[in-house]
C-alpha cells in the first residue's frame, strides 16, 4: 500500500465526517452562535478566561494529543494496518469526536461543570464521589506515566565510566533545554498577548519567531541532567502550571506547542506525499495478521489500545474541566472538539505510515519504543527526500515535539486532578471562604496541586508500570461514562441523544470484557504464587473496583434515561 493513497482516502473520509456528521450533531444539539458562554458570564481571571478560538483549540489539542495517538496505534499494528485504520476512521468520526464534542458542549451549557458534577446532576448523587476518586486516580496514573516518559527522554546517556556520553545525549539535552525555554518564553508570550492585544497574524508571527529562537538556543546549549534531576525540574513546573491562572502559563504554552505540532504534522504529510509520488512511501506492514496476537484477542485489545487516535476518556475530562471554561463563542465548540479529535485521527494515521515504512526494524525488535518508532520512521522518510544529513535534525525535532505534547498533557492532567481534589472536599454550593480551616488548606490551589504532583511522581518512581496494564481499560471506561453522562443530559433537556447509544454500550462491553480478562489473568497469577504476587492482588482489586463503578453508574444512568423518556412521554 502506498502511503499517499492511505492519506488521501483517510483525509477525504475525515473531512466528510466533519462537514456532514459534525454539522448534523451541532444542529441536533442546538448549538447557538449568540449564546453567552461560561467563560464570558463567569470570567474570574483564573480558571474562567475567554480566549480566541485558536488559543482554545491549542489548549484542547495539545492536552488530548500527547503520545497517545502514536503509542496506541503502533502497538495495535500487531493486528495489521487495516483493522487499525478502520477503527481510527470509524471510531474517530462516530465515537471519539462525538464524545469530545458532547463533553465540551454539555459542560459549556452547564456553567462549565465538570463531568462528575454533570453525573451528580443528571444521573445520581451516588456516583459523584466514586467518579471523582476514580478520575483523580486516573489522572495520577497519567502524571506518573507521562512524567516518567518525558524525564526518561530528556535524561543523559551515561558512558561506561558513568560520565555523560555527549554524542548519544545531545538530542535529549537539546530537547530538555528547549522544553525549559518553552515555559519561560510562554509566560513572556502570554504577557505580550495581553499587554499588546496580539491577535491574528501578529500573534502567530511572534509565536513562530519565539519557537525558532528557542530551537536555535536549545541546539547550541543542551542541558545534561540525570533522571532524578529531571523529575525534580518537572515537579516544580507541574506545581506552577497546575495552580497558576490558566492564561499566565497554560494558554500561551499550549498555543506555542500546538504550532510546533501542526508544523510537524504538515511536514510529515508532505514527506509522505513526496515519497508517495516517487513510489517510495510503501507501507510494508501486513494488512491483517489475524484476530489474535501475543497481546490477546482483537476484541477487546484493539479498541482499548487505540485510544487517543479514535476514542479516549481523558478527552472528556479536558473538555469539561478546562476547555469549557475558556470558550469565547459556542459555535467554536465543533471545530475545537470535533475537529480537534479528527486531526488527532490524522496523526494516528501518520503513525501507521511511519511504522509501516520501517516495519522490518519494528518486527525484528530493533526499534520498538513507539515514540522512537514514530520518529525513526518519519526521519527515515525525510532522509530519502532531503538526504541523510537531515536525519538527526528531524529525529531530534520529532522526539521533542512528542515530548512537548506529553508535557502539555501531563500539566493539563495535573490541573484537572487539582480541580477534582478540590471538588472532592467541596460540598455543592460551598465556597472556600465558608470552609473550616483544614478544608480551606487542602483546597488551596497550590496545596491541592502539590499533593497531586507528589502522589503522581511517587507512583512513577515506584510502581506505575505494575498497574499500567489497567490504564487502557480505565481510560475507555471513562469514555463510556462520559458518553453516558452527555447522553443523560441531552435526554433531560429534550434533545436528540440517540447517536450516543451504540458508542456508549459498545465501549462498556469492550471495557468490561477487558477487565474480566484482566481479573482472570490476575487470579491465575495469584494461584501460581511466587515473587511479585502482591501486585496480582492489587491489579485484581483495582479491576474489580472498576467493574463495580461501571455497574453502579450504568444502572443509575439507565434509570435516568428511563425517567427522561417517561417525562417526555407525559408531556
Coordinates of C-alpha atoms in Angstrom, one line a residue:
X1 CA 0.0 0.0 0.0
X2 CA 1.3 3.4 -1.0
X3 CA 1.2 5.8 2.0
X4 CA -0.2 8.6 -0.2
X5 CA -3.2 6.6 -1.2
X6 CA -4.0 5.9 2.5
X7 CA -3.6 9.5 3.5
X8 CA -5.8 10.8 0.6
X9 CA -8.6 8.3 1.3
X10 CA -8.4 9.0 5.1
X11 CA -8.4 12.7 4.6
X12 CA -11.5 12.5 2.4
X13 CA -13.3 10.4 5.0
X14 CA -12.3 12.7 7.9
X15 CA -13.3 15.9 6.1
X16 CA -16.7 14.4 5.1
X17 CA -17.2 13.3 8.7
X18 CA -16.5 16.8 9.9
X19 CA -18.6 18.6 7.3
X20 CA -21.6 16.4 7.4
X21 CA -21.8 14.4 10.7
X22 CA -20.3 17.2 12.8
X23 CA -22.7 19.7 11.3
X24 CA -25.6 17.4 11.9
X25 CA -24.7 17.0 15.5
X26 CA -24.4 20.7 16.0
X27 CA -27.9 21.2 14.5
X28 CA -29.5 18.4 16.6
X29 CA -28.0 19.6 19.8
X30 CA -28.9 23.2 19.2
X31 CA -25.5 25.0 19.2
X32 CA -26.3 28.7 19.5
X33 CA -23.8 31.2 18.0
X34 CA -25.4 34.0 20.0
X35 CA -25.3 32.3 23.4
X36 CA -23.1 33.7 26.2
X37 CA -20.5 31.1 27.3
X38 CA -19.5 30.5 30.9
X39 CA -16.1 32.0 30.1
X40 CA -17.8 35.3 29.4
X41 CA -20.5 35.1 32.1
X42 CA -18.2 33.8 34.9
X43 CA -14.9 35.3 34.0
X44 CA -12.6 35.4 37.0
X45 CA -9.1 35.8 35.5
X46 CA -8.0 32.4 37.0
X47 CA -10.0 29.5 35.6
X48 CA -12.8 31.1 33.6
X49 CA -10.9 33.1 30.9
X50 CA -12.3 33.6 27.4
X51 CA -9.7 33.3 24.6
X52 CA -9.6 33.2 20.8
X53 CA -10.8 30.1 19.0
X54 CA -7.2 29.1 18.0
X55 CA -5.9 29.6 21.6
X56 CA -8.7 27.3 23.0
X57 CA -8.1 24.8 20.2
X58 CA -4.4 24.8 21.1
X59 CA -5.3 24.0 24.7
X60 CA -7.7 21.2 23.7
X61 CA -5.5 19.7 21.1
X62 CA -2.2 19.9 22.9
X63 CA -3.8 18.4 26.1
X64 CA -5.5 15.5 24.4
X65 CA -2.8 14.6 22.0
X66 CA 0.3 13.6 24.0
X67 CA 1.9 10.3 22.9
X68 CA -1.4 8.5 22.8
X69 CA -2.2 8.5 19.1
X70 CA 1.4 7.4 18.4
X71 CA 1.8 4.8 21.1
X72 CA -1.6 3.0 20.9
X73 CA -1.7 3.0 17.1
X74 CA 1.8 1.5 16.8
X75 CA 1.1 -1.2 19.4
X76 CA -2.1 -2.2 17.7
X77 CA -0.3 -2.6 14.4
X78 CA 0.3 -6.2 15.6
X79 CA -3.1 -6.9 14.1
X80 CA -2.2 -5.3 10.8
X81 CA -2.7 -1.9 9.4
X82 CA -6.3 -2.4 8.1
X83 CA -8.0 -3.0 11.4
X84 CA -6.2 0.0 12.9
X85 CA -7.1 2.3 10.1
X86 CA -10.7 1.2 10.1
X87 CA -11.1 1.7 13.9
X88 CA -9.3 5.1 13.7
X89 CA -11.6 6.4 10.9
X90 CA -14.9 4.8 12.2
X91 CA -14.1 5.3 15.8
X92 CA -12.8 8.8 15.4
X93 CA -15.9 10.1 13.5
X94 CA -18.7 8.3 15.2
X95 CA -17.2 7.6 18.7
X96 CA -14.3 9.9 19.7
X97 CA -15.3 13.1 18.0
X98 CA -18.9 12.8 19.3
X99 CA -17.6 12.1 22.8
X100 CA -15.3 15.1 22.8
X101 CA -17.8 17.5 21.2
X102 CA -20.5 16.2 23.6
X103 CA -18.5 16.6 26.8
X104 CA -17.4 20.1 25.9
X105 CA -20.8 21.2 24.8
X106 CA -22.6 19.7 27.9
X107 CA -20.2 21.4 30.3
X108 CA -20.5 24.7 28.5
X109 CA -24.3 24.6 28.7
X110 CA -24.0 23.8 32.4
X111 CA -21.8 26.7 33.6
X112 CA -18.5 24.8 33.0
X113 CA -19.4 22.0 35.3
X114 CA -17.1 19.0 35.5
X115 CA -18.1 15.5 34.3
X116 CA -18.6 14.5 37.9
X117 CA -20.9 17.4 38.6
X118 CA -22.9 16.5 35.4
X119 CA -23.1 12.9 36.6
X120 CA -24.4 14.1 40.0
X121 CA -27.0 16.4 38.4
X122 CA -28.3 14.2 35.6
X123 CA -27.6 10.6 36.8
X124 CA -27.4 10.5 40.6
X125 CA -25.5 11.6 43.6
X126 CA -24.2 8.1 44.4
X127 CA -21.8 8.0 41.6
X128 CA -20.3 11.5 42.0
X129 CA -17.7 10.8 44.7
X130 CA -16.9 7.4 43.2
X131 CA -16.3 9.0 39.8
X132 CA -14.3 11.9 41.3
X133 CA -12.0 9.4 43.1
X134 CA -11.7 7.3 40.0
X135 CA -10.9 10.3 37.8
X136 CA -8.4 11.7 40.3
X137 CA -6.5 8.3 40.5
X138 CA -6.7 8.1 36.7
X139 CA -5.0 11.5 36.4
X140 CA -2.4 10.4 38.9
X141 CA -1.5 7.5 36.7
X142 CA -1.3 9.8 33.7
X143 CA 1.0 12.1 35.7
X144 CA 3.2 9.1 36.7
X145 CA 3.4 7.7 33.3
X146 CA 4.0 10.8 31.3
X147 CA 6.4 12.3 33.8
X148 CA 8.5 9.1 33.6
X149 CA 8.3 9.2 29.8
X150 CA 9.3 12.8 29.5
X151 CA 12.1 12.6 32.0
X152 CA 13.3 9.3 30.5
X153 CA 13.5 11.1 27.1
X154 CA 15.4 14.1 28.5
X155 CA 17.9 12.3 30.7
X156 CA 21.5 12.0 29.5
X157 CA 23.0 8.7 28.4
X158 CA 25.9 7.6 30.6
X159 CA 29.2 6.3 29.3
X160 CA 30.9 3.2 30.7
X161 CA 32.6 5.3 33.4
X162 CA 29.4 6.9 34.4
X163 CA 30.1 10.3 32.8
X164 CA 27.9 11.9 30.2
X165 CA 28.1 10.4 26.7
X166 CA 27.8 13.7 24.9
X167 CA 27.4 12.2 21.5
X168 CA 24.5 9.9 22.5
X169 CA 22.9 12.5 24.8
X170 CA 23.0 15.5 22.5
X171 CA 19.4 15.2 21.2
X172 CA 18.0 14.6 24.7
X173 CA 19.9 17.5 26.1
X174 CA 18.6 19.9 23.3
X175 CA 15.1 18.7 23.9
X176 CA 15.4 19.3 27.6
X177 CA 16.8 22.9 27.1
X178 CA 14.0 23.7 24.6
X179 CA 11.3 22.4 26.9
X180 CA 12.6 24.6 29.8
X181 CA 12.7 27.6 27.5
X182 CA 9.1 26.9 26.4
X183 CA 8.0 27.5 30.0
X184 CA 9.6 30.9 30.4
X185 CA 9.0 32.0 26.8
X186 CA 5.3 31.0 27.2
X187 CA 5.0 33.3 30.3
X188 CA 6.6 36.2 28.3
X189 CA 4.5 35.4 25.3
X190 CA 1.3 35.3 27.3
X191 CA 2.2 38.7 28.9
X192 CA 2.8 40.2 25.4
X193 CA -0.5 38.8 24.2
X194 CA -2.4 40.6 26.9
X195 CA -0.2 43.8 27.0
X196 CA -0.2 44.5 23.3
X197 CA -3.5 42.7 22.4
X198 CA -1.8 40.4 20.0
X199 CA -4.0 38.5 17.7
X200 CA -4.2 37.1 14.2
X201 CA -1.0 37.3 12.0
X202 CA 0.9 39.4 14.6
X203 CA 0.3 36.8 17.3
X204 CA 1.2 33.9 15.0
X205 CA 4.3 35.7 13.8
X206 CA 5.6 36.4 17.3
X207 CA 4.9 32.7 18.2
X208 CA 6.8 31.4 15.2
X209 CA 9.8 33.6 15.8
X210 CA 9.8 32.6 19.5
X211 CA 9.8 28.9 18.6
X212 CA 12.7 29.3 16.1
X213 CA 14.8 31.2 18.6
X214 CA 14.1 28.5 21.3
X215 CA 15.2 25.8 18.9
X216 CA 18.3 27.8 18.0
X217 CA 19.3 28.4 21.6
X218 CA 18.4 24.8 22.6
X219 CA 20.5 23.3 19.9
X220 CA 23.5 25.4 21.0
X221 CA 23.1 24.8 24.7
X222 CA 22.0 21.3 25.5
X223 CA 21.3 20.6 29.2
X224 CA 22.5 17.3 30.6
X225 CA 20.7 16.1 33.7
X226 CA 20.1 12.6 35.1
X227 CA 16.6 11.1 35.6
X228 CA 16.1 12.3 39.2
X229 CA 17.2 15.8 38.4
X230 CA 14.7 16.0 35.5
X231 CA 12.0 14.6 37.8
X232 CA 12.6 17.4 40.2
X233 CA 12.5 20.0 37.4
X234 CA 9.2 18.7 36.1
X235 CA 7.7 18.5 39.5
X236 CA 8.4 22.2 40.1
X237 CA 7.0 23.0 36.7
X238 CA 3.8 21.0 37.3
X239 CA 3.0 22.7 40.6
X240 CA 3.1 26.1 39.0
X241 CA 1.4 25.0 35.8
X242 CA -1.4 23.3 37.7
X243 CA -2.1 26.2 40.1
X244 CA -1.3 29.4 38.3
X245 CA -4.1 31.3 36.4
X246 CA -4.6 29.5 33.2
X247 CA -3.8 32.5 31.0
X248 CA -0.4 33.1 32.6
X249 CA 1.3 29.9 31.5
X250 CA -1.0 27.2 30.3
X251 CA -2.8 29.1 27.4
X252 CA 0.4 30.6 25.9
X253 CA 2.4 27.4 26.2
X254 CA -0.4 25.3 24.5
X255 CA -0.5 27.9 21.7
X256 CA 3.2 27.6 21.1
X257 CA 3.2 23.8 21.4
X258 CA 0.3 23.4 19.0
X259 CA 2.0 25.5 16.3
X260 CA 5.0 23.2 16.6
X261 CA 2.9 20.1 16.4
X262 CA 0.8 21.4 13.5
X263 CA 4.0 22.2 11.6
X264 CA 5.3 18.7 12.4
X265 CA 2.0 17.1 11.0
X266 CA 2.1 19.2 7.9
X267 CA 5.7 18.4 7.2
X268 CA 5.1 14.7 7.9
X269 CA 2.2 14.7 5.4
X270 CA 4.3 16.5 2.8
X271 CA 7.1 13.9 3.3
X272 CA 4.7 11.1 2.8
X273 CA 3.3 12.7 -0.4
X274 CA 6.7 13.4 -1.9
X275 CA 7.8 9.9 -1.3
X276 CA 4.5 8.6 -2.4
X277 CA 4.8 10.3 -5.8
X278 CA 8.2 8.7 -6.1
X279 CA 6.8 5.3 -5.2
X280 CA 8.9 5.0 -2.0
X281 CA 6.3 5.6 0.7
X282 CA 5.2 2.0 0.8
X283 CA 3.6 0.5 3.9
X284 CA 5.4 -2.8 4.3
X285 CA 3.5 -3.9 7.3
X286 CA 1.0 -6.7 6.8
X287 CA -2.6 -5.6 6.1
X288 CA -4.1 -8.2 8.5
X289 CA -2.4 -10.7 10.8
X290 CA -5.4 -12.4 12.4
X291 CA -7.8 -11.9 15.2
X292 CA -5.4 -13.0 17.9
X293 CA -1.8 -11.9 18.7
X294 CA 0.5 -12.2 21.7
X295 CA -1.3 -9.2 23.2
X296 CA -4.6 -11.1 23.1
X297 CA -7.8 -11.1 21.0
X298 CA -8.6 -8.3 18.7
X299 CA -11.7 -7.7 20.7
X300 CA -11.2 -6.0 23.1
X301 CA -7.4 -5.3 22.7
X302 CA -7.7 -3.2 19.5
X303 CA -10.4 -0.9 21.0
X304 CA -8.5 -0.5 24.3
X305 CA -5.1 0.1 22.7
X306 CA -6.0 2.6 20.0
X307 CA -7.5 5.2 22.4
X308 CA -6.3 8.8 21.7
X309 CA -6.3 8.0 18.0
X310 CA -10.0 7.0 18.0
X311 CA -11.7 7.5 21.4
X312 CA -10.2 8.4 24.8
X313 CA -12.0 9.1 28.1
X314 CA -9.3 11.6 29.1
X315 CA -10.6 13.9 26.4
X316 CA -13.9 14.3 28.3
X317 CA -12.1 15.4 31.4
X318 CA -10.2 18.0 29.4
X319 CA -13.3 19.3 27.5
X320 CA -15.5 19.5 30.6
X321 CA -12.7 20.5 33.0
X322 CA -10.7 23.3 31.3
X323 CA -11.7 23.9 27.7
X324 CA -15.3 24.7 28.5
X325 CA -14.0 27.5 30.9
X326 CA -12.1 29.2 28.0
X327 CA -14.5 29.0 25.1
X328 CA -15.5 32.5 23.9
X329 CA -18.2 31.5 21.4
X330 CA -20.5 28.5 21.4
X331 CA -20.1 27.9 17.7
X332 CA -16.4 27.2 18.2
X333 CA -17.1 24.0 20.1
X334 CA -17.4 22.0 16.9
X335 CA -14.1 22.9 15.3
X336 CA -12.3 22.8 18.6
X337 CA -13.6 19.4 19.9
X338 CA -15.0 17.5 16.9
X339 CA -12.3 18.9 14.6
X340 CA -9.5 18.5 17.1
X341 CA -10.3 14.8 17.5
X342 CA -10.3 14.3 13.7
X343 CA -6.8 15.9 13.5
X344 CA -5.7 13.5 16.2
X345 CA -7.0 10.7 14.0
X346 CA -4.8 12.1 11.2
X347 CA -1.8 11.9 13.5
X348 CA -2.6 8.3 14.3
X349 CA -2.7 7.5 10.5
X350 CA 0.7 9.2 10.1
X351 CA 1.9 6.9 12.8
X352 CA 0.6 4.0 10.7
X353 CA 2.7 5.2 7.8
X354 CA 5.8 5.7 10.0
X355 CA 5.8 2.2 11.5
X356 CA 4.8 0.7 8.1
X357 CA 7.8 2.4 6.5
X358 CA 10.3 0.7 8.9
X359 CA 8.2 -2.4 9.6
X360 CA 11.2 -4.7 9.3
X361 CA 13.0 -2.8 12.1
X362 CA 9.9 -2.9 14.3
X363 CA 9.1 -6.5 13.6
X364 CA 12.6 -7.9 14.5
X365 CA 12.8 -5.9 17.7
X366 CA 15.5 -3.4 16.5
X367 CA 13.2 -0.4 17.1
X368 CA 10.2 -1.0 19.4
X369 CA 9.6 2.0 21.6
X370 CA 6.6 3.7 20.0
X371 CA 7.9 7.3 20.1
X372 CA 11.2 6.1 18.7
X373 CA 9.5 4.1 16.0
X374 CA 7.4 7.2 15.1
X375 CA 10.5 9.5 14.9
X376 CA 12.7 6.9 13.2
X377 CA 10.1 6.2 10.5
X378 CA 9.4 9.8 9.6
X379 CA 13.1 10.8 9.9
X380 CA 13.9 8.0 7.5
X381 CA 11.3 9.3 5.1
X382 CA 12.8 12.8 5.2
X383 CA 16.3 11.5 4.7
X384 CA 15.2 9.8 1.5
X385 CA 13.9 13.2 0.2
X386 CA 16.5 15.6 1.5
X387 CA 19.5 13.4 2.1
X388 CA 21.0 11.5 5.0
X389 CA 22.3 14.7 6.6
X390 CA 18.8 15.8 7.8
X391 CA 18.1 12.5 9.7
X392 CA 19.4 13.6 13.1
X393 CA 17.9 17.0 13.0
X394 CA 14.4 15.7 12.0
X395 CA 14.7 12.8 14.5
X396 CA 15.5 15.3 17.4
X397 CA 12.7 17.6 16.4
X398 CA 10.2 14.8 16.3
X399 CA 11.2 13.5 19.7
X400 CA 11.0 17.0 21.1
X401 CA 7.5 17.5 19.6
X402 CA 6.1 14.3 21.1
X403 CA 7.8 15.0 24.4
X404 CA 6.5 18.6 24.4
X405 CA 3.0 17.3 23.9
X406 CA 3.4 14.7 26.6
X407 CA 4.4 17.6 28.9
X408 CA 1.3 19.6 28.0
X409 CA -0.9 16.5 28.6
X410 CA 0.6 16.0 32.0
X411 CA 0.3 19.6 33.1
X412 CA -3.4 19.5 31.9
X413 CA -3.8 16.2 33.9
X414 CA -2.3 18.0 36.9
X415 CA -4.7 20.9 36.6
X416 CA -7.7 18.6 36.2
X417 CA -6.6 16.4 39.1
X418 CA -6.3 19.6 41.2
X419 CA -9.8 20.6 40.3
X420 CA -11.1 17.1 41.3
X421 CA -9.2 17.1 44.5
X422 CA -10.7 20.5 45.5
X423 CA -14.2 19.3 44.3
X424 CA -14.0 16.2 46.4
X425 CA -13.8 18.3 49.6
X426 CA -16.3 20.9 48.5
X427 CA -20.0 20.4 49.0
X428 CA -22.4 21.6 46.3
X429 CA -22.8 25.3 46.6
X430 CA -20.0 25.7 49.2
X431 CA -17.2 28.2 48.7
X432 CA -13.6 28.2 50.1
X433 CA -14.4 31.3 52.1
X434 CA -17.0 29.4 54.1
X435 CA -15.0 26.2 54.7
X436 CA -13.4 25.1 58.0
X437 CA -9.7 25.6 58.3
X438 CA -8.4 22.2 57.3
X439 CA -10.7 22.2 54.2
X440 CA -9.5 25.6 53.2
X441 CA -5.9 24.5 53.4
X442 CA -6.5 21.3 51.4
X443 CA -8.4 23.2 48.7
X444 CA -5.8 25.9 48.3
X445 CA -4.7 25.7 44.6
X446 CA -1.0 25.3 45.3
X447 CA -1.6 22.8 48.2
X448 CA -4.0 20.7 46.2
X449 CA -1.6 20.8 43.2
X450 CA 1.4 19.9 45.3
X451 CA -0.4 16.9 46.8
X452 CA -1.4 15.7 43.4
X453 CA 2.1 16.1 41.9
X454 CA 3.8 14.3 44.8
X455 CA 1.3 11.4 44.5
X456 CA 1.8 11.1 40.8
X457 CA 5.6 11.3 40.8
X458 CA 5.8 8.9 43.8
X459 CA 3.8 6.4 41.8
X460 CA 6.0 7.0 38.8
X461 CA 9.1 6.3 40.8
X462 CA 7.8 3.1 42.5
X463 CA 5.3 1.0 40.6
X464 CA 3.1 2.7 38.0
X465 CA 4.3 0.2 35.4
X466 CA 2.8 -2.6 37.6
X467 CA -0.7 -1.2 37.1
X468 CA -0.2 0.3 33.6
X469 CA -1.9 -2.7 32.1
X470 CA -5.2 -1.4 33.6
X471 CA -4.8 2.1 32.1
X472 CA -6.3 1.3 28.7
X473 CA -9.4 -0.2 30.2
X474 CA -9.8 2.6 32.8
X475 CA -9.4 5.2 30.0
X476 CA -12.1 3.6 27.8
X477 CA -14.4 3.1 30.9
X478 CA -14.0 6.8 31.4
X479 CA -15.0 7.3 27.8
X480 CA -18.1 5.2 28.2
X481 CA -19.1 7.0 31.3
X482 CA -18.5 10.4 29.6
X483 CA -20.8 9.3 26.7
X484 CA -23.4 8.1 29.3
X485 CA -23.3 11.5 31.2
X486 CA -23.8 13.5 28.0
X487 CA -26.5 11.1 26.8
X488 CA -28.4 11.6 30.0
X489 CA -28.1 15.4 29.9
X490 CA -29.3 15.6 26.3
X491 CA -32.3 13.3 27.2
X492 CA -33.1 15.5 30.2
X493 CA -33.2 18.7 28.2
X494 CA -35.2 17.0 25.4
X495 CA -32.6 16.9 22.7
X496 CA -31.6 14.1 20.4
X497 CA -29.3 11.7 22.2
X498 CA -29.7 8.5 20.1
X499 CA -26.2 8.9 18.5
X500 CA -24.7 8.1 21.9
X501 CA -26.4 4.7 22.5
X502 CA -24.3 2.5 20.3
X503 CA -20.9 4.0 21.1
X504 CA -21.8 4.0 24.8
X505 CA -22.9 0.4 25.1
X506 CA -20.2 -0.8 22.7
X507 CA -17.4 0.8 24.8
X508 CA -19.0 -0.6 28.0
X509 CA -18.9 -4.1 26.6
X510 CA -15.3 -3.5 25.4
X511 CA -14.2 -2.2 28.8
X512 CA -16.0 -4.9 30.9
X513 CA -14.6 -7.6 28.6
X514 CA -11.1 -6.3 29.0
X515 CA -11.5 -6.0 32.8
X516 CA -12.8 -9.6 33.0
X517 CA -9.8 -10.9 31.1
X518 CA -7.6 -8.9 33.4
X519 CA -9.2 -10.3 36.5
X520 CA -8.9 -13.8 35.2
X521 CA -5.2 -13.3 34.5
X522 CA -4.6 -11.9 37.9
X523 CA -6.3 -14.8 39.6
X524 CA -4.1 -17.1 37.6
X525 CA -1.0 -15.2 38.8
X526 CA -2.2 -15.4 42.4
X527 CA -2.7 -19.1 42.0
X528 CA 0.8 -19.5 40.6
X529 CA 2.3 -17.6 43.5
X530 CA 5.9 -16.6 43.6
X531 CA 7.7 -13.3 43.6
X532 CA 5.5 -10.2 43.0
X533 CA 2.3 -11.9 43.8
X534 CA 1.2 -8.8 45.8
X535 CA 0.8 -6.9 42.5
X536 CA -1.5 -9.6 41.2
X537 CA -3.8 -8.9 44.2
X538 CA -3.5 -5.1 43.7
X539 CA -4.4 -5.3 40.0
X540 CA -7.2 -7.7 40.7
X541 CA -8.7 -5.4 43.3
X542 CA -8.5 -2.3 41.1
X543 CA -10.0 -4.2 38.1
X544 CA -12.9 -5.4 40.3
X545 CA -13.5 -1.9 41.7
X546 CA -13.6 -0.5 38.1
X547 CA -16.2 -3.2 37.2
X548 CA -18.3 -2.2 40.3
X549 CA -18.0 1.5 39.4
X550 CA -19.2 0.8 35.8
X551 CA -22.2 -1.2 37.0
X552 CA -23.2 1.4 39.6
X553 CA -23.1 4.3 37.1
X554 CA -24.6 2.3 34.3
X555 CA -27.6 1.2 36.4
X556 CA -28.1 4.8 37.6
X557 CA -27.7 6.0 34.0
X558 CA -30.3 3.6 32.6
X559 CA -32.7 4.7 35.4
X560 CA -32.1 8.3 34.5
X561 CA -32.7 7.7 30.8
X562 CA -35.9 5.8 31.6
X563 CA -37.1 8.8 33.7
X564 CA -36.3 11.2 30.9
X565 CA -38.3 9.1 28.4
X566 CA -41.3 8.9 30.8
X567 CA -41.2 12.6 31.4
X568 CA -41.0 13.3 27.7
X569 CA -44.0 10.9 27.0
X570 CA -46.0 12.6 29.7
X571 CA -45.8 16.0 28.1

